PDB file of C-alpha atoms in Angstrom:
ATOM      1  CA  MET A 948       7.565  23.939  23.108  1.00  0.00           C
ATOM      2  CA  SER A 949       6.624  26.127  19.780  1.00  0.00           C
ATOM      3  CA  ARG A 950       3.767  26.044  18.548  1.00  0.00           C
ATOM      4  CA  GLY A 951       4.825  22.975  15.768  1.00  0.00           C
ATOM      5  CA  PRO A 952       4.493  20.591  18.318  1.00  0.00           C
ATOM      6  CA  ALA A 953       1.667  21.204  20.614  1.00  0.00           C
ATOM      7  CA  ILE A 954      -0.263  21.067  17.117  1.00  0.00           C
ATOM      8  CA  VAL A 955       0.834  17.949  16.509  1.00  0.00           C
ATOM      9  CA  LEU A 956       0.721  17.037  20.301  1.00  0.00           C
ATOM     10  CA  ALA A 957      -2.928  18.431  19.853  1.00  0.00           C
ATOM     11  CA  MET A 958      -3.950  16.027  17.144  1.00  0.00           C
ATOM     12  CA  THR A 959      -2.423  13.153  18.349  1.00  0.00           C
ATOM     13  CA  VAL A 960      -4.273  13.261  21.876  1.00  0.00           C
ATOM     14  CA  GLY A 961      -7.567  13.735  20.033  1.00  0.00           C
ATOM     15  CA  LEU A 962      -6.528  10.783  17.426  1.00  0.00           C
ATOM     16  CA  CYS A 963      -5.507   8.201  20.230  1.00  0.00           C
ATOM     17  CA  HIS A 964      -7.474  10.134  22.773  1.00  0.00           C
ATOM     18  CA  CYS A 965      -4.977   7.548  25.604  1.00  0.00           C
ATOM     19  CA  VAL A 966      -1.186   9.767  25.418  1.00  0.00           C
ATOM     20  CA  VAL A 967       1.662   8.939  27.862  1.00  0.00           C
ATOM     21  CA  LEU A 968       4.113  11.616  27.234  1.00  0.00           C
ATOM     22  CA  ASP A 969       7.623  11.298  29.399  1.00  0.00           C
ATOM     23  CA  LEU A 970      10.362  13.646  28.504  1.00  0.00           C
ATOM     24  CA  GLY A 971      13.132  11.745  28.260  1.00  0.00           C
ATOM     25  CA  ARG A 972      16.449  10.849  28.075  1.00  0.00           C
ATOM     26  CA  ASN A 973      18.749  14.299  26.747  1.00  0.00           C
ATOM     27  CA  ASN A 974      15.127  16.477  27.186  1.00  0.00           C
ATOM     28  CA  ARG A 975      13.322  14.176  24.380  1.00  0.00           C
ATOM     29  CA  LEU A 976       9.786  14.662  23.896  1.00  0.00           C
ATOM     30  CA  GLU A 977       8.806  10.739  24.074  1.00  0.00           C
ATOM     31  CA  VAL A 978       5.221   8.916  23.056  1.00  0.00           C
ATOM     32  CA  ASN A 979       4.054   6.322  24.901  1.00  0.00           C
ATOM     33  CA  LEU A 980       0.986   4.394  22.939  1.00  0.00           C
ATOM     34  CA  PRO A 981       0.037   1.775  25.609  1.00  0.00           C
ATOM     35  CA  TRP A 982      -2.587   1.076  23.669  1.00  0.00           C
ATOM     36  CA  LEU A 983      -0.998  -0.085  20.680  1.00  0.00           C
ATOM     37  CA  PRO A 984      -1.123  -4.559  21.501  1.00  0.00           C
ATOM     38  CA  PHE A 985       1.533  -4.997  18.572  1.00  0.00           C
ATOM     39  CA  GLU A 986       4.792  -3.874  20.432  1.00  0.00           C
ATOM     40  CA  GLY A 987       6.880  -6.827  19.844  1.00  0.00           C
ATOM     41  CA  GLU A 988       5.218  -9.017  17.774  1.00  0.00           C
ATOM     42  CA  THR A 989       5.778 -10.790  15.033  1.00  0.00           C
ATOM     43  CA  ARG A 990       3.058 -11.758  12.103  1.00  0.00           C
ATOM     44  CA  CYS A 991       4.144 -14.431   9.109  1.00  0.00           C
ATOM     45  CA  TYR A 992       2.697 -13.123   6.096  1.00  0.00           C
ATOM     46  CA  ASP A 993       3.115 -16.812   4.085  1.00  0.00           C
ATOM     47  CA  GLU A 994       6.068 -16.645   0.895  1.00  0.00           C
ATOM     48  CA  LEU A 995       6.324 -12.831   1.889  1.00  0.00           C
ATOM     49  CA  GLY A 996       7.544 -13.468   5.115  1.00  0.00           C
ATOM     50  CA  CYS A 997       7.920 -11.945   8.770  1.00  0.00           C
ATOM     51  CA  LEU A 998       7.943  -8.499  10.114  1.00  0.00           C
ATOM     52  CA  ASN A 999       7.136  -7.269  13.512  1.00  0.00           C
ATOM     53  CA  ILE A1000       6.771  -4.182  15.361  1.00  0.00           C
ATOM     54  CA  THR A1001       9.315  -1.996  16.970  1.00  0.00           C
ATOM     55  CA  ARG A1002      10.073   1.441  18.420  1.00  0.00           C
ATOM     56  CA  ASP A1003      12.590   1.501  15.407  1.00  0.00           C
ATOM     57  CA  TRP A1004       9.507   2.233  12.950  1.00  0.00           C
ATOM     58  CA  TYR A1005       8.235   4.971  15.527  1.00  0.00           C
ATOM     59  CA  HIS A1006       8.106   8.648  14.879  1.00  0.00           C
ATOM     60  CA  LEU A1007       5.998  11.103  16.136  1.00  0.00           C
ATOM     61  CA  ILE A1008       4.979  13.353  13.510  1.00  0.00           C
ATOM     62  CA  TYR A1009       5.887  10.651   9.942  1.00  0.00           C
ATOM     63  CA  ARG A1010       4.962   7.841  11.498  1.00  0.00           C
ATOM     64  CA  PRO A1011       2.628   7.728  14.364  1.00  0.00           C
ATOM     65  CA  PHE A1012       0.552   4.206  14.330  1.00  0.00           C
ATOM     66  CA  ASN A1013       3.002   1.109  13.969  1.00  0.00           C
ATOM     67  CA  VAL A1014       0.452  -1.467  12.742  1.00  0.00           C
ATOM     68  CA  PHE A1015       0.854  -4.053  10.287  1.00  0.00           C
ATOM     69  CA  PRO A1016      -0.398  -4.354   7.112  1.00  0.00           C
ATOM     70  CA  LEU A1017      -3.589  -5.652   5.984  1.00  0.00           C
ATOM     71  CA  PRO A1018      -3.914  -9.544   5.122  1.00  0.00           C
ATOM     72  CA  ARG A1019      -3.253 -10.540   1.564  1.00  0.00           C
ATOM     73  CA  GLU A1020      -7.296 -11.633   1.048  1.00  0.00           C
ATOM     74  CA  VAL A1021      -7.589  -7.933   2.468  1.00  0.00           C
ATOM     75  CA  ILE A1022      -5.616  -6.054   0.324  1.00  0.00           C
ATOM     76  CA  ASP A1023      -6.441  -8.429  -3.231  1.00  0.00           C
ATOM     77  CA  THR A1024      -4.016  -7.264  -5.249  1.00  0.00           C
ATOM     78  CA  ARG A1025      -4.732  -7.502  -8.736  1.00  0.00           C
ATOM     79  CA  PHE A1026      -3.348  -7.577 -12.019  1.00  0.00           C
ATOM     80  CA  VAL A1027      -5.510  -7.047 -15.224  1.00  0.00           C
ATOM     81  CA  LEU A1028      -3.539  -7.489 -18.747  1.00  0.00           C
ATOM     82  CA  TYR A1029      -5.068  -5.622 -21.249  1.00  0.00           C
ATOM     83  CA  THR A1030      -3.279  -5.391 -25.021  1.00  0.00           C
ATOM     84  CA  ARG A1031      -3.614  -4.477 -28.462  1.00  0.00           C
ATOM     85  CA  LYS A1032      -6.612  -7.544 -28.903  1.00  0.00           C
ATOM     86  CA  ASN A1033      -8.376  -6.681 -25.570  1.00  0.00           C
ATOM     87  CA  PRO A1034      -8.326  -2.824 -24.982  1.00  0.00           C
ATOM     88  CA  VAL A1035     -11.313  -2.777 -23.026  1.00  0.00           C
ATOM     89  CA  GLU A1036     -11.717  -5.534 -21.100  1.00  0.00           C
ATOM     90  CA  GLY A1037      -8.922  -6.598 -19.160  1.00  0.00           C
ATOM     91  CA  GLN A1038      -7.964 -10.424 -18.523  1.00  0.00           C
ATOM     92  CA  THR A1039      -7.238 -11.078 -14.397  1.00  0.00           C
ATOM     93  CA  LEU A1040      -4.054 -12.802 -13.869  1.00  0.00           C
ATOM     94  CA  LYS A1041      -3.554 -14.444 -10.615  1.00  0.00           C
ATOM     95  CA  ALA A1042      -0.038 -14.652  -8.890  1.00  0.00           C
ATOM     96  CA  GLY A1043       1.168 -18.553  -9.047  1.00  0.00           C
ATOM     97  CA  VAL A1044      -1.775 -19.680 -11.513  1.00  0.00           C
ATOM     98  CA  ASP A1045       0.756 -20.138 -14.446  1.00  0.00           C
ATOM     99  CA  ARG A1046      -2.926 -20.877 -16.438  1.00  0.00           C
ATOM    100  CA  THR A1047      -4.150 -17.763 -16.594  1.00  0.00           C
ATOM    101  CA  ILE A1048      -1.057 -16.309 -18.225  1.00  0.00           C
ATOM    102  CA  GLN A1049      -1.601 -18.908 -20.482  1.00  0.00           C
ATOM    103  CA  LYS A1050      -4.892 -18.582 -21.128  1.00  0.00           C
ATOM    104  CA  SER A1051      -4.745 -14.628 -21.689  1.00  0.00           C
ATOM    105  CA  ASN A1052      -3.134 -12.577 -24.806  1.00  0.00           C
ATOM    106  CA  PHE A1053       0.190 -12.208 -22.527  1.00  0.00           C
ATOM    107  CA  ASP A1054       3.327 -11.977 -25.309  1.00  0.00           C
ATOM    108  CA  ALA A1055       6.294 -12.904 -23.568  1.00  0.00           C
ATOM    109  CA  LYS A1056       7.827 -11.181 -26.872  1.00  0.00           C
ATOM    110  CA  LYS A1057       6.441  -8.240 -26.511  1.00  0.00           C
ATOM    111  CA  GLN A1058       7.805  -5.399 -23.813  1.00  0.00           C
ATOM    112  CA  THR A1059       5.411  -5.523 -20.747  1.00  0.00           C
ATOM    113  CA  LYS A1060       4.547  -2.146 -18.805  1.00  0.00           C
ATOM    114  CA  LEU A1061       2.900  -2.112 -15.259  1.00  0.00           C
ATOM    115  CA  ILE A1062       0.093   0.860 -13.823  1.00  0.00           C
ATOM    116  CA  VAL A1063       0.091   0.929 -10.074  1.00  0.00           C
ATOM    117  CA  HIS A1064      -2.266   3.382  -9.434  1.00  0.00           C
ATOM    118  CA  GLY A1065      -1.111   5.753  -5.689  1.00  0.00           C
ATOM    119  CA  PHE A1066      -2.916   6.203  -2.182  1.00  0.00           C
ATOM    120  CA  ILE A1067      -5.998   6.661  -1.477  1.00  0.00           C
ATOM    121  CA  ASP A1068      -6.761   6.162  -5.563  1.00  0.00           C
ATOM    122  CA  THR A1069      -8.508   3.607  -7.894  1.00  0.00           C
ATOM    123  CA  PRO A1070      -7.737   1.514 -11.157  1.00  0.00           C
ATOM    124  CA  LEU A1071     -10.939   2.929 -11.879  1.00  0.00           C
ATOM    125  CA  SER A1072      -9.348   6.609 -11.647  1.00  0.00           C
ATOM    126  CA  ASN A1073      -9.618   8.553 -15.495  1.00  0.00           C
ATOM    127  CA  TRP A1074      -5.946   8.874 -15.185  1.00  0.00           C
ATOM    128  CA  VAL A1075      -5.060   4.982 -15.113  1.00  0.00           C
ATOM    129  CA  LYS A1076      -7.971   4.531 -17.832  1.00  0.00           C
ATOM    130  CA  GLU A1077      -6.468   7.216 -20.430  1.00  0.00           C
ATOM    131  CA  MET A1078      -2.971   5.730 -19.206  1.00  0.00           C
ATOM    132  CA  ARG A1079      -3.558   2.418 -20.544  1.00  0.00           C
ATOM    133  CA  ARG A1080      -5.566   3.914 -23.856  1.00  0.00           C
ATOM    134  CA  GLU A1081      -2.428   5.788 -24.513  1.00  0.00           C
ATOM    135  CA  LEU A1082       0.054   3.157 -23.846  1.00  0.00           C
ATOM    136  CA  LEU A1083      -1.766   0.950 -25.918  1.00  0.00           C
ATOM    137  CA  LYS A1084      -1.938   3.081 -28.543  1.00  0.00           C
ATOM    138  CA  HIS A1085       2.126   3.771 -28.716  1.00  0.00           C
ATOM    139  CA  SER A1086       3.116   0.000 -29.119  1.00  0.00           C
ATOM    140  CA  ASP A1087       2.032  -2.920 -28.902  1.00  0.00           C
ATOM    141  CA  TRP A1088       2.491  -3.879 -25.519  1.00  0.00           C
ATOM    142  CA  ASN A1089       1.290  -5.812 -22.659  1.00  0.00           C
ATOM    143  CA  VAL A1090      -0.425  -3.306 -20.072  1.00  0.00           C
ATOM    144  CA  VAL A1091      -1.150  -4.940 -16.554  1.00  0.00           C
ATOM    145  CA  VAL A1092      -2.490  -2.815 -14.210  1.00  0.00           C
ATOM    146  CA  VAL A1093      -2.081  -3.314 -10.542  1.00  0.00           C
ATOM    147  CA  ASP A1094      -5.338  -3.294  -8.100  1.00  0.00           C
ATOM    148  CA  TRP A1095      -4.320  -2.676  -4.741  1.00  0.00           C
ATOM    149  CA  ALA A1096      -7.187  -0.234  -3.927  1.00  0.00           C
ATOM    150  CA  GLY A1097      -8.104  -3.108  -1.142  1.00  0.00           C
ATOM    151  CA  GLY A1098      -5.219  -1.972   1.071  1.00  0.00           C
ATOM    152  CA  SER A1099      -4.815   2.529  -0.834  1.00  0.00           C
ATOM    153  CA  LEU A1100      -6.680   3.552   2.543  1.00  0.00           C
ATOM    154  CA  PRO A1101      -5.586   4.950   5.365  1.00  0.00           C
ATOM    155  CA  LEU A1102      -3.305   4.104   7.844  1.00  0.00           C
ATOM    156  CA  TYR A1103      -1.151   1.661   4.966  1.00  0.00           C
ATOM    157  CA  THR A1104       2.030   3.086   6.003  1.00  0.00           C
TER     158      THR A1104
END
């Protein structure tokens, strides 16, 4: 075993505190994580559908932890609309609630631009505010900031 896999193995053991190693078929190192109770389980997320966790989703380096997505109530994704009429105070648009769009400054005749923050980030980041300002300065668009900060922390992959 070279140093790279040994380091990954040490990190995995350190994180999990319970790893069973098996030199499996074809001399491939397989890791069994017995503390993951989700294998073979299915969870449904309302209109988003159902998913299950299988070993197909597992990879020692790229995806060592197989966990279900957080519930939608925890992630609490929000869509906040900014226009030239309201460049500073956003208007919250709720998915599936048409009246939030109807009562907002949203104009279907105008282009809509989405700003989605990244992993371990929030819509409060300076770059999000700056991009919103610059987009509205450039043109009279609907600018929607997607806030998924409740789910943007580990383990989201």
